[in-house]
C-alpha cells in the first residue's frame, strides 16, 4: 500500500462510489461536497488504487486519472476522499534513497519513519525572491564549460535522439558535481527503463556519492498519471533542500519529453481535443508549471539539467520547441559525431548558452569561444570541397583551419568516470582554466606538429605531448630491426 500522511477523522468522513471506469479514467459519484481538483482518492481492498481528481463534471461527479493500475476496480466500489493532494516526503532522511511517485522506498531498504510530507503542487518562487545575478556552474566537462556554460539556478537541455549519450552525460555530471560541491543531487527518471534506474543506483553507490543524492522513478510501464506527476514530486523534494536546508540542488531529469508524452496521454484519456501533431492543448501551461519552479533564490539554487528526447531528430517538433523556450543553455547531441567516436557527442555549432556573454563569463572566455565556433564553422563549410577534390586542393590558410578544427574536435572529447569499465580509459575532470588554455594553445598552432590522435580522449592539453611520445615509442618498439633501419635511412 502506498505510504502517505495520516489524515484526521473530518477528512476521512467523505466517501463516494465508482460510477464508471474507462482504462485509467475513473468517474466517482459523491452525494456530499465534491473533492477539490488535484485531491487524491483511494479505492480497492487495501486502498491500493490511487486516483487524482482532474475535473468536476457536475454537482455529484468528479473525473480522475488513476496513478496506479486499475485492475479490480468496478462500479459501485467505495472510494475514500483523502482530503489532500498527492504528497512527497521531505527531510534529511530521504537522502541516499530511491522512491516511487507516492514516496514509497523502492531500494529494498527499511521504510522511512517520522518523515514530513508536503503537497507536490507548489507555486513557483515569487520574483522578489529570485536572484538577479548570473553565475557560471562548472561541470568539469570541457565541451560544456567552454562552449555552452551552464547557469547556476538555470535550466539546461540535453537534446538528442535515442542512443547518442544523454543518460551517460547526466550520470557523469552527477559524479562530477557531488564530488566537488556541497550540494544535493536529485535524479528524476520519467518514463525510464527499470534497467537504467538499477544501473544508475549501483554506479552511484560504487562512486560513493549516494549519501548526497536521491533518486525518484516512474518507469515506462507505469500509468501515464504516475509519469506525469513524478516531476512535481522531485521538485517538491528539491525545494525542501533549497528553501529549508539552504543548499544548492542539482536536479537531473531524464527525460522531459516523457513528461510531455505522459501529459498527452492523460489529456487524450480525459477527452480533450488534441493540438498540433496530437499533443495536448495545455502542453505549454503544464510544462511552464513544472519549469518555473526551478529557480535561483536568496536561499539557494536549483540547477536543472534535462535530457530531451527529440522525436525522429526533428527539432521543429512542438515538444522540443516548447522546451527550448525555458532553457538558459541547449546542449545538442549529434548522431554524426557519435558515429565518429567524438564523445561527448556535443554539436558545438547547434548548442548554445545565454550565459556566454562578456559580462558573465569574461572577455577572454567569450572571444575564445567565438574563435572556436568560427574555426569549426569554416571547417564544416570546407568539408564538401575536401570530399570532392581532396585536402591538397585547399589553400595553405584553409589547410591550417582544417588542422586546427580537427585538433579542437579531438581535444573537446573526454574520457568519463562513468564509462571507465567500457573504455578502459581513466575518467578526467578538467577545470575551466585548463580547458580554455588548451583551446587557446591549439588555436595558436602550438600542437600542429603532433598527430591529431594525441589530443583525442585526454584531460588537460599537456597530456597530448606525453601521449604522442608514448605512441611513438610503442610504434618504434613494434617495428622489426629491418623496419627501424629503413626509418632511419628515410630520415
PDB file of N, CA and C in Angstrom, residues 274-324:
ATOM      1  N   UNK A 274      -7.064  17.164 -29.197  1.00  0.00           N
ATOM      2  CA  UNK A 274      -5.614  17.300 -29.371  1.00  0.00           C
ATOM      3  C   UNK A 274      -5.244  18.530 -30.188  1.00  0.00           C
ATOM      4  N   UNK A 275      -4.008  18.993 -29.985  1.00  0.00           N
ATOM      5  CA  UNK A 275      -3.488  20.143 -30.717  1.00  0.00           C
ATOM      6  C   UNK A 275      -2.535  19.634 -31.792  1.00  0.00           C
ATOM      7  N   UNK A 276      -1.524  20.456 -32.151  1.00  0.00           N
ATOM      8  CA  UNK A 276      -0.595  20.103 -33.224  1.00  0.00           C
ATOM      9  C   UNK A 276       0.099  18.770 -33.004  1.00  0.00           C
ATOM     10  N   UNK A 277       0.123  17.936 -34.039  1.00  0.00           N
ATOM     11  CA  UNK A 277       0.780  16.631 -34.025  1.00  0.00           C
ATOM     12  C   UNK A 277       0.291  15.727 -32.903  1.00  0.00           C
ATOM     13  N   UNK A 278      -0.937  15.970 -32.434  1.00  0.00           N
ATOM     14  CA  UNK A 278      -1.522  15.110 -31.412  1.00  0.00           C
ATOM     15  C   UNK A 278      -1.172  15.471 -29.989  1.00  0.00           C
ATOM     16  N   UNK A 279      -0.390  16.539 -29.774  1.00  0.00           N
ATOM     17  CA  UNK A 279      -0.052  16.948 -28.406  1.00  0.00           C
ATOM     18  C   UNK A 279      -1.264  17.589 -27.734  1.00  0.00           C
ATOM     19  N   UNK A 280      -1.226  17.618 -26.393  1.00  0.00           N
ATOM     20  CA  UNK A 280      -2.329  18.197 -25.631  1.00  0.00           C
ATOM     21  C   UNK A 280      -2.384  19.714 -25.829  1.00  0.00           C
ATOM     22  N   UNK A 281      -3.583  20.304 -25.813  1.00  0.00           N
ATOM     23  CA  UNK A 281      -3.685  21.762 -25.995  1.00  0.00           C
ATOM     24  C   UNK A 281      -3.077  22.544 -24.837  1.00  0.00           C
ATOM     25  N   UNK A 282      -2.899  21.890 -23.683  1.00  0.00           N
ATOM     26  CA  UNK A 282      -2.381  22.579 -22.482  1.00  0.00           C
ATOM     27  C   UNK A 282      -0.886  22.313 -22.270  1.00  0.00           C
ATOM     28  N   UNK A 283      -0.195  21.849 -23.306  1.00  0.00           N
ATOM     29  CA  UNK A 283       1.219  21.465 -23.142  1.00  0.00           C
ATOM     30  C   UNK A 283       2.065  22.622 -22.623  1.00  0.00           C
ATOM     31  N   UNK A 284       1.907  23.815 -23.177  1.00  0.00           N
ATOM     32  CA  UNK A 284       2.710  24.968 -22.767  1.00  0.00           C
ATOM     33  C   UNK A 284       2.517  25.308 -21.305  1.00  0.00           C
ATOM     34  N   UNK A 285       1.255  25.261 -20.841  1.00  0.00           N
ATOM     35  CA  UNK A 285       0.956  25.589 -19.442  1.00  0.00           C
ATOM     36  C   UNK A 285       1.514  24.537 -18.494  1.00  0.00           C
ATOM     37  N   UNK A 286       1.349  23.268 -18.852  1.00  0.00           N
ATOM     38  CA  UNK A 286       1.814  22.181 -17.985  1.00  0.00           C
ATOM     39  C   UNK A 286       3.333  22.191 -17.863  1.00  0.00           C
ATOM     40  N   UNK A 287       4.011  22.427 -18.976  1.00  0.00           N
ATOM     41  CA  UNK A 287       5.477  22.470 -18.940  1.00  0.00           C
ATOM     42  C   UNK A 287       5.960  23.673 -18.130  1.00  0.00           C
ATOM     43  N   UNK A 288       5.296  24.825 -18.297  1.00  0.00           N
ATOM     44  CA  UNK A 288       5.683  26.030 -17.556  1.00  0.00           C
ATOM     45  C   UNK A 288       5.471  25.851 -16.055  1.00  0.00           C
ATOM     46  N   UNK A 289       4.378  25.162 -15.663  1.00  0.00           N
ATOM     47  CA  UNK A 289       4.100  24.948 -14.235  1.00  0.00           C
ATOM     48  C   UNK A 289       5.232  24.162 -13.578  1.00  0.00           C
ATOM     49  N   UNK A 290       5.857  23.272 -14.338  1.00  0.00           N
ATOM     50  CA  UNK A 290       6.978  22.497 -13.805  1.00  0.00           C
ATOM     51  C   UNK A 290       8.276  23.301 -13.852  1.00  0.00           C
ATOM     52  N   UNK A 291       8.561  23.905 -15.004  1.00  0.00           N
ATOM     53  CA  UNK A 291       9.854  24.570 -15.225  1.00  0.00           C
ATOM     54  C   UNK A 291      10.028  25.832 -14.376  1.00  0.00           C
ATOM     55  N   UNK A 292       8.957  26.576 -14.129  1.00  0.00           N
ATOM     56  CA  UNK A 292       9.079  27.838 -13.401  1.00  0.00           C
ATOM     57  C   UNK A 292       9.418  27.646 -11.927  1.00  0.00           C
ATOM     58  N   UNK A 293       9.250  26.433 -11.416  1.00  0.00           N
ATOM     59  CA  UNK A 293       9.631  26.158 -10.023  1.00  0.00           C
ATOM     60  C   UNK A 293      11.144  25.978  -9.873  1.00  0.00           C
ATOM     61  N   UNK A 294      11.846  25.794 -10.996  1.00  0.00           N
ATOM     62  CA  UNK A 294      13.304  25.637 -10.973  1.00  0.00           C
ATOM     63  C   UNK A 294      13.916  27.033 -11.034  1.00  0.00           C
ATOM     64  N   UNK A 295      14.499  27.504  -9.928  1.00  0.00           N
ATOM     65  CA  UNK A 295      14.960  28.896  -9.890  1.00  0.00           C
ATOM     66  C   UNK A 295      16.081  29.070  -8.868  1.00  0.00           C
ATOM     67  N   UNK A 296      16.780  30.210  -9.010  1.00  0.00           N
ATOM     68  CA  UNK A 296      17.848  30.623  -8.109  1.00  0.00           C
ATOM     69  C   UNK A 296      17.259  31.688  -7.173  1.00  0.00           C
ATOM     70  N   UNK A 297      17.176  31.407  -5.872  1.00  0.00           N
ATOM     71  CA  UNK A 297      16.565  32.351  -4.924  1.00  0.00           C
ATOM     72  C   UNK A 297      17.605  32.826  -3.912  1.00  0.00           C
ATOM     73  N   UNK A 298      17.143  33.633  -2.943  1.00  0.00           N
ATOM     74  CA  UNK A 298      18.057  34.135  -1.905  1.00  0.00           C
ATOM     75  C   UNK A 298      18.491  33.028  -0.943  1.00  0.00           C
ATOM     76  N   UNK A 299      17.815  31.853  -0.969  1.00  0.00           N
ATOM     77  CA  UNK A 299      18.172  30.739  -0.092  1.00  0.00           C
ATOM     78  C   UNK A 299      19.180  29.785  -0.722  1.00  0.00           C
ATOM     79  N   UNK A 300      19.091  29.606  -2.010  1.00  0.00           N
ATOM     80  CA  UNK A 300      19.925  28.642  -2.714  1.00  0.00           C
ATOM     81  C   UNK A 300      19.453  28.542  -4.147  1.00  0.00           C
ATOM     82  N   UNK A 301      19.935  27.543  -4.845  1.00  0.00           N
ATOM     83  CA  UNK A 301      19.595  27.421  -6.275  1.00  0.00           C
ATOM     84  C   UNK A 301      19.263  25.979  -6.616  1.00  0.00           C
ATOM     85  N   UNK A 302      18.274  25.819  -7.485  1.00  0.00           N
ATOM     86  CA  UNK A 302      18.019  24.525  -8.112  1.00  0.00           C
ATOM     87  C   UNK A 302      18.504  24.661  -9.551  1.00  0.00           C
ATOM     88  N   UNK A 303      19.574  23.987  -9.876  1.00  0.00           N
ATOM     89  CA  UNK A 303      20.086  23.972 -11.243  1.00  0.00           C
ATOM     90  C   UNK A 303      19.630  22.680 -11.892  1.00  0.00           C
ATOM     91  N   UNK A 304      18.988  22.789 -13.028  1.00  0.00           N
ATOM     92  CA  UNK A 304      18.402  21.603 -13.646  1.00  0.00           C
ATOM     93  C   UNK A 304      19.063  21.295 -14.988  1.00  0.00           C
ATOM     94  N   UNK A 305      19.356  20.030 -15.190  1.00  0.00           N
ATOM     95  CA  UNK A 305      19.825  19.551 -16.488  1.00  0.00           C
ATOM     96  C   UNK A 305      18.842  18.489 -16.939  1.00  0.00           C
ATOM     97  N   UNK A 306      18.250  18.713 -18.092  1.00  0.00           N
ATOM     98  CA  UNK A 306      17.150  17.867 -18.542  1.00  0.00           C
ATOM     99  C   UNK A 306      17.487  17.209 -19.872  1.00  0.00           C
ATOM    100  N   UNK A 307      17.394  15.898 -19.902  1.00  0.00           N
ATOM    101  CA  UNK A 307      17.528  15.197 -21.180  1.00  0.00           C
ATOM    102  C   UNK A 307      16.222  15.364 -21.942  1.00  0.00           C
ATOM    103  N   UNK A 308      16.337  15.681 -23.222  1.00  0.00           N
ATOM    104  CA  UNK A 308      15.151  15.895 -24.050  1.00  0.00           C
ATOM    105  C   UNK A 308      15.253  14.994 -25.269  1.00  0.00           C
ATOM    106  N   UNK A 309      14.418  13.963 -25.297  1.00  0.00           N
ATOM    107  CA  UNK A 309      14.375  13.117 -26.487  1.00  0.00           C
ATOM    108  C   UNK A 309      13.707  13.902 -27.612  1.00  0.00           C
ATOM    109  N   UNK A 310      14.349  13.940 -28.764  1.00  0.00           N
ATOM    110  CA  UNK A 310      13.807  14.671 -29.913  1.00  0.00           C
ATOM    111  C   UNK A 310      13.229  13.646 -30.884  1.00  0.00           C
ATOM    112  N   UNK A 311      11.911  13.605 -31.055  1.00  0.00           N
ATOM    113  CA  UNK A 311      11.306  12.586 -31.917  1.00  0.00           C
ATOM    114  C   UNK A 311      11.839  12.670 -33.345  1.00  0.00           C
ATOM    115  N   UNK A 312      12.385  11.551 -33.823  1.00  0.00           N
ATOM    116  CA  UNK A 312      12.917  11.445 -35.188  1.00  0.00           C
ATOM    117  C   UNK A 312      13.964  12.527 -35.487  1.00  0.00           C
ATOM    118  N   UNK A 313      14.666  12.995 -34.445  1.00  0.00           N
ATOM    119  CA  UNK A 313      15.690  14.051 -34.590  1.00  0.00           C
ATOM    120  C   UNK A 313      15.128  15.318 -35.231  1.00  0.00           C
ATOM    121  N   UNK A 314      13.819  15.581 -35.019  1.00  0.00           N
ATOM    122  CA  UNK A 314      13.150  16.741 -35.629  1.00  0.00           C
ATOM    123  C   UNK A 314      13.046  17.861 -34.589  1.00  0.00           C
ATOM    124  N   UNK A 315      13.902  18.886 -34.726  1.00  0.00           N
ATOM    125  CA  UNK A 315      13.934  19.969 -33.732  1.00  0.00           C
ATOM    126  C   UNK A 315      12.789  20.960 -33.908  1.00  0.00           C
ATOM    127  N   UNK A 316      11.940  20.757 -34.922  1.00  0.00           N
ATOM    128  CA  UNK A 316      10.750  21.611 -35.068  1.00  0.00           C
ATOM    129  C   UNK A 316       9.532  20.965 -34.400  1.00  0.00           C
ATOM    130  N   UNK A 317       9.717  19.797 -33.792  1.00  0.00           N
ATOM    131  CA  UNK A 317       8.622  19.142 -33.075  1.00  0.00           C
ATOM    132  C   UNK A 317       8.153  20.051 -31.933  1.00  0.00           C
ATOM    133  N   UNK A 318       6.824  20.189 -31.725  1.00  0.00           N
ATOM    134  CA  UNK A 318       6.318  21.095 -30.673  1.00  0.00           C
ATOM    135  C   UNK A 318       6.911  20.821 -29.287  1.00  0.00           C
ATOM    136  N   UNK A 319       7.175  19.555 -28.955  1.00  0.00           N
ATOM    137  CA  UNK A 319       7.745  19.242 -27.633  1.00  0.00           C
ATOM    138  C   UNK A 319       9.131  19.861 -27.487  1.00  0.00           C
ATOM    139  N   UNK A 320       9.958  19.750 -28.536  1.00  0.00           N
ATOM    140  CA  UNK A 320      11.305  20.332 -28.492  1.00  0.00           C
ATOM    141  C   UNK A 320      11.233  21.859 -28.489  1.00  0.00           C
ATOM    142  N   UNK A 321      10.351  22.436 -29.294  1.00  0.00           N
ATOM    143  CA  UNK A 321      10.231  23.902 -29.399  1.00  0.00           C
ATOM    144  C   UNK A 321       9.792  24.500 -28.068  1.00  0.00           C
ATOM    145  N   UNK A 322       8.798  23.911 -27.419  1.00  0.00           N
ATOM    146  CA  UNK A 322       8.310  24.434 -26.130  1.00  0.00           C
ATOM    147  C   UNK A 322       9.374  24.306 -25.046  1.00  0.00           C
ATOM    148  N   UNK A 323      10.132  23.197 -25.077  1.00  0.00           N
ATOM    149  CA  UNK A 323      11.167  23.007 -24.064  1.00  0.00           C
ATOM    150  C   UNK A 323      12.292  24.024 -24.259  1.00  0.00           C
ATOM    151  N   UNK A 324      12.682  24.291 -25.517  1.00  0.00           N
ATOM    152  CA  UNK A 324      13.736  25.264 -25.815  1.00  0.00           C
ATOM    153  C   UNK A 324      13.465  26.608 -25.139  1.00  0.00           C
TER     154      UNK A 324
END
